[in-house]
Coordinates of C-alpha atoms in Angstrom, one line a residue:
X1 CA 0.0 0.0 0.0
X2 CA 2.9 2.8 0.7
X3 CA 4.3 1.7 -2.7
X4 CA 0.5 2.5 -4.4
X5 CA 0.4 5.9 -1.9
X6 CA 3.7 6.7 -4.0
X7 CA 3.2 5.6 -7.2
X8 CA -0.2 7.6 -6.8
X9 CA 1.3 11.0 -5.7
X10 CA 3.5 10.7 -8.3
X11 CA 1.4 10.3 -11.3
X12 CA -1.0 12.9 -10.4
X13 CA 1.8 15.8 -9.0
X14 CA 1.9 17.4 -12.7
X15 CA -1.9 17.5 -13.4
X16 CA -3.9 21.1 -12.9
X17 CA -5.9 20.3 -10.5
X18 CA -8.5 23.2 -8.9
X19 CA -8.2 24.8 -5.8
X20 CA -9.3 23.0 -2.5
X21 CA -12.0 25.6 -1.9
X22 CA -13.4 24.9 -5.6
X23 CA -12.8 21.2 -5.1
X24 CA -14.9 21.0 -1.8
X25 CA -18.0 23.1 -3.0
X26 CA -18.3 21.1 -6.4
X27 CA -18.0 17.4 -4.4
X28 CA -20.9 19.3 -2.0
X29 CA -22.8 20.6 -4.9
X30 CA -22.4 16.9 -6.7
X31 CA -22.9 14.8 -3.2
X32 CA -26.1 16.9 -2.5
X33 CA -27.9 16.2 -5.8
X34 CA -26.8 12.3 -6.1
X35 CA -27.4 11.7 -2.4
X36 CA -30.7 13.4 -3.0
X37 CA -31.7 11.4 -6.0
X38 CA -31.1 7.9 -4.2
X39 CA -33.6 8.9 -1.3
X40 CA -35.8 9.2 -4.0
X41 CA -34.9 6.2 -5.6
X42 CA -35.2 4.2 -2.5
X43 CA -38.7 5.3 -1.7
X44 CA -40.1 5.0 -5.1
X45 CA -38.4 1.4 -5.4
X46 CA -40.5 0.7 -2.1
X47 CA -36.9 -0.2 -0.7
X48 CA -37.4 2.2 2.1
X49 CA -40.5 -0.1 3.7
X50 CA -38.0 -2.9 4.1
X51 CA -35.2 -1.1 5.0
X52 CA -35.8 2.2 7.2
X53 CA -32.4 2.3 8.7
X54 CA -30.7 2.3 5.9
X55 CA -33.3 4.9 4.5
X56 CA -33.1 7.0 7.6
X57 CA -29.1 7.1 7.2
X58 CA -29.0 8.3 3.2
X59 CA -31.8 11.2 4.5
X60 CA -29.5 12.4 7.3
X61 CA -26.3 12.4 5.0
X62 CA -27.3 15.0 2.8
X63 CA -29.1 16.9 5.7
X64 CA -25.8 16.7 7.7
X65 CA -23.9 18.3 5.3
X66 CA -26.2 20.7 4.1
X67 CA -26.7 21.8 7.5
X68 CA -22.8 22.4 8.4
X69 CA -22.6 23.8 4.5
X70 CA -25.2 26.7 5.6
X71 CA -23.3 26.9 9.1
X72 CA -20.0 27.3 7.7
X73 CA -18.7 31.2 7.7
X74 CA -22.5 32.0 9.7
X75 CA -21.7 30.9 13.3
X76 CA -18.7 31.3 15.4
X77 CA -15.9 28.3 15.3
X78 CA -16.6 27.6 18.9
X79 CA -20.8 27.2 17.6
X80 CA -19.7 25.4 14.1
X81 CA -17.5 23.0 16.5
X82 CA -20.2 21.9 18.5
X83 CA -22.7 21.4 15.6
X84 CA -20.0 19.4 13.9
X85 CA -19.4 17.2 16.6
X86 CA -23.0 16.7 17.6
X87 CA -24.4 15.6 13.4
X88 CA -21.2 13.9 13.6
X89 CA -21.9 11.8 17.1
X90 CA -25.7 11.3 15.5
X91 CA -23.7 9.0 12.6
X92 CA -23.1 6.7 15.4
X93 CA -26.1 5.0 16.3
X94 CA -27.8 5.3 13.1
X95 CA -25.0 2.9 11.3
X96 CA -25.5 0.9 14.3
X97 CA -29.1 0.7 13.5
X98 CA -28.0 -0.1 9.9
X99 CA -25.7 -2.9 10.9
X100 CA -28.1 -4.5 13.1
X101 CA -31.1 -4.0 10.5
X102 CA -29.0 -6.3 8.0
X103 CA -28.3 -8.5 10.4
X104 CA -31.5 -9.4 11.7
X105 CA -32.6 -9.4 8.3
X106 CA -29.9 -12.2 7.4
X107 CA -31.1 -14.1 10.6
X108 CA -34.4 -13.7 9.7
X109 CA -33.9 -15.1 6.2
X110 CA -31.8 -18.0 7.3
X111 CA -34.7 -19.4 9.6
X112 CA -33.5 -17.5 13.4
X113 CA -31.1 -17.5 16.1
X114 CA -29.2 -20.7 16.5
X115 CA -26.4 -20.9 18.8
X116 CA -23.9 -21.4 16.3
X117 CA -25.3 -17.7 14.4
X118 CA -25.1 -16.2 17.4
X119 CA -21.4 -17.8 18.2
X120 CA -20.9 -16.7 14.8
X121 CA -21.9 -12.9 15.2
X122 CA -19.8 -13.0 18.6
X123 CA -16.9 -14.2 17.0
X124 CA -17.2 -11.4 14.4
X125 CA -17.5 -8.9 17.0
X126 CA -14.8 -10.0 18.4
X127 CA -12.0 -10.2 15.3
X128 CA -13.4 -6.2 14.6
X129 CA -12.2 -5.3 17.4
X130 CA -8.7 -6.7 17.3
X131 CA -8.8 -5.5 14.0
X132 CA -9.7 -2.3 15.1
X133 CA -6.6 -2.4 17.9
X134 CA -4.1 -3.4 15.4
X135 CA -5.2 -1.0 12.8
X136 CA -4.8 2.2 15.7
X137 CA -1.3 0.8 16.5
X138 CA -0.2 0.8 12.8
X139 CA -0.8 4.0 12.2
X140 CA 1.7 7.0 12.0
X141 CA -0.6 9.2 14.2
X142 CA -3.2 7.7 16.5
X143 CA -5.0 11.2 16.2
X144 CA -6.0 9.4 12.5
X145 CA -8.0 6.9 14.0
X146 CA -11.8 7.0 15.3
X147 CA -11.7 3.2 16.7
X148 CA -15.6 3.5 16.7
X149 CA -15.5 4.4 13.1
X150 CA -12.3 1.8 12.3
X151 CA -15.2 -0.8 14.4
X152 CA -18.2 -0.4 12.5
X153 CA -15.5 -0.9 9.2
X154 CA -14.9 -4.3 9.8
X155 CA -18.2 -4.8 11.1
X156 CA -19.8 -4.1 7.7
X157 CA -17.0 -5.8 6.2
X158 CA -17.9 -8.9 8.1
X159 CA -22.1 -8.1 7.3
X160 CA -20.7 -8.0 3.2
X161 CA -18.8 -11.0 3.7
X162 CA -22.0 -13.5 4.7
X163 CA -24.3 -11.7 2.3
X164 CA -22.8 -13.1 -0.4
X165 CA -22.8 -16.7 0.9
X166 CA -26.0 -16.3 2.5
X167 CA -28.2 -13.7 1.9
X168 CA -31.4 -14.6 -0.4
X169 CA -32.3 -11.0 -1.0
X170 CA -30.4 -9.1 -3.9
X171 CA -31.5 -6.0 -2.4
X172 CA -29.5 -6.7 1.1
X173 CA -26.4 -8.2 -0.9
X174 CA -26.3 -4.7 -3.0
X175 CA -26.7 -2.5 0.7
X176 CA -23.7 -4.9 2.3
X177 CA -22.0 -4.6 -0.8
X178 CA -21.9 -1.2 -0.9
X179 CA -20.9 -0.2 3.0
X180 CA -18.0 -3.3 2.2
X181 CA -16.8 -1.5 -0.2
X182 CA -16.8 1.8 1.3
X183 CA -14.8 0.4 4.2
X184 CA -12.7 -1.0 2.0
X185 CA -12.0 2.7 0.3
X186 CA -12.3 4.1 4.1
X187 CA -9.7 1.3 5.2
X188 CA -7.3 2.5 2.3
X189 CA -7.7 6.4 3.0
X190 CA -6.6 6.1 6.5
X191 CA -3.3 4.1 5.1
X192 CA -2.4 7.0 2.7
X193 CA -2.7 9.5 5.4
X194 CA -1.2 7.7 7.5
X195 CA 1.8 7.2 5.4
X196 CA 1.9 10.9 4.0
X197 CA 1.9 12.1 7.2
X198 CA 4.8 9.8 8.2
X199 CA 6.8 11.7 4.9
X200 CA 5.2 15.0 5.9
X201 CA 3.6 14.8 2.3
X202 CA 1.3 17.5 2.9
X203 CA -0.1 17.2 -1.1
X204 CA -0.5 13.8 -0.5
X205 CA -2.5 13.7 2.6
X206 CA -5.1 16.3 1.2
X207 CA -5.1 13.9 -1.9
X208 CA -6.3 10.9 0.8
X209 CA -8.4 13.2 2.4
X210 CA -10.9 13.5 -0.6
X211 CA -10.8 9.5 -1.4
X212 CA -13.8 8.8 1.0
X213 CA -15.8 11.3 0.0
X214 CA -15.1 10.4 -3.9
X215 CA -15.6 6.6 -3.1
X216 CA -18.8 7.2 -1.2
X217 CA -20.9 9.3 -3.9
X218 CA -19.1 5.9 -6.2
X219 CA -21.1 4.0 -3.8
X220 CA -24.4 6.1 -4.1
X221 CA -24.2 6.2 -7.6
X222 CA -24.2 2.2 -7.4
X223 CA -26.9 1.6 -4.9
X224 CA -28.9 4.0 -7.7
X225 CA -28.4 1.3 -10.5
X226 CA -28.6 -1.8 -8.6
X227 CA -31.2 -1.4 -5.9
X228 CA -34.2 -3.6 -7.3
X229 CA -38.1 -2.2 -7.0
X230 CA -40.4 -4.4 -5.1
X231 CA -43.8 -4.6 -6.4
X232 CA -46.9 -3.3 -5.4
X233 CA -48.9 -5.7 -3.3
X234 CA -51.5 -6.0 -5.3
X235 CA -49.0 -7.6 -7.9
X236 CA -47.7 -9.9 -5.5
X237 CA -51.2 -11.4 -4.2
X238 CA -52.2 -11.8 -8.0
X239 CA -49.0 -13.8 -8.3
X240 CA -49.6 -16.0 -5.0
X241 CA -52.8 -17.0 -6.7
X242 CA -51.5 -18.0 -9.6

C-alpha cells in the first residue's frame, strides 16, 4: 500500500488540478444532488419499507452536510465546532441501527437465532475489534483513527462477507455490498494519510483526504443502478394466486 500511496502522488503531481475551496463546494454541490436522488430512488423502489435504517441514514447524510454547508462562515468556530461534533456523534447509532437491521434481516432469512449464528456474530465482534486495535497501532498518528468508526468498518466488512454466501435477498447483498466496499476505500484512505503524514507529504495527505468522500458518492451512484423495486402488493397477491 505505501508503494501504491507513492506511485499515486507521483502520477498525479503534474496534473492542474483546482483549488481545495473549488474542489470542496463542487464534491458538496455533486454529493447533495446524487445523495438526494437515491432517497428518492429508494422510496419509489419501495426499498425504504423494508429497509428504514438504511433509509433514515442516506436522508441524514445530505441533511448533515447541508446543514454544516449553511453553518459554515454563519456561526462562530466555537458554535460550528459543536454542531460538527454533535451531526457527527448522531452518525453513530444510526450505522448501528443499519448494521443490526442487516443482520437481523440475514437471521431472519436464514430461519432464526441458533447458537452457532449467534457464536458466529460474537466471533465477528470479536476479530473487529482486534482489528480495530491493530489497525490504531499501525498508524503513523493515533489522532488518524476514530476506533468506533475503524469498528463499524470491519463490522460491515464482516455483514458484506455473509451476504454473499447467505443472503437470499439481492436488495440486502447490494446494501452490504456497498458499506464493504466503502470500508474498503475508508480502510485505504486512512493508510495513505497515515503514510503521507509519516513523509510529511502535505499534497498527498489532502489527496487521501478527498478519497472517502469520492468513493462514497461511487457508492451512491451504485446503490442508484442496482437497488431492485419491489412490487406493489397488489402484484404480489395476483402472483400467490396463480
Amino acid at each position: 500500500m505505501q508503494f501504491f500511496s507513492s506511485s499515486l502522488v507521483t502520477a498525479v503531481a503534474g496534473l492542474p488540478w483546482p483549488s481545495r475551496a473549488a474542489a470542496n463546494a463542487a464534491i458538496l454541490a455533486v454529493g447533495l444532488v446524487l445523495q438526494c436522488a437515491l432517497v428518492l430512488v429508494v422510496f419509489r423502489r419501495g426499498v425504504a419499507r423494508r429497509s428504514p435504517a438504511f433509509t433514515a441514514l442516506l436522508i441524514f447524510y445530505p441533511l448533515r452536510a447541508g446543514l454544516l454547508s449553511a453553518l459554515a462562515g454563519r456561526v462562530d468556530a466555537e458554535a460550528y465546532n459543536a454542531w460538527f461534533n454533535a451531526v457527527t456523534l448522531a452518525e453513530v447509532p444510526l450505522q448501528a441501527a443499519v448494521a443490526l437491521e442487516m443482520l437481523l434481516r440475514l437471521i431472519g432469512e436464514l430461519g432464526g437465532w441458533t447458537v452457532r449464528r449467534a457464536s458466529a456474530v460474537l466471533a465477528c465482534i470479536v476479530a473487529a475489534s482486534a482489528l480495530t486495535w491493530f489497525v490504531h497501532g499501525q498508524v503513523s498518528s493515533p489522532a488518524l483513527v476514530d476506533r468506533v468508526q475503524v469498528f463499524g468498518w470491519f463490522v460491515m466488512l464482516a455483514l458484506f462477507a455473509a451476504m454473499l454466501t447467505s443472503a437470499q435477498s439481492p436488495n440486502l447483498k447490494y446494501i452490504a455490498g456497498g458499506f464493504g466496499c466503502f470500508s474498503l476505500v475508508q480502510l485505504a484512505a486512512l493508510e495513505g494519510r497515515s503514510y503521507a503524514m509519516l513523509r510529511h507529504d502535505d499534497g498527498a495527505y489532502v489527496g487521501w483526504s478527498y478519497v472517502p468522500a469520492c468513493g462514497y458518492l461511487a457508492v451512491v451512484v451504485w446503490w442508484m443502478l442496482a437497488l431492485r423495486g419491489s412490487a406493489p402488493a397488489s402484484q404480489r397477491s395476483s402472483k400467490l394466486a396463480s
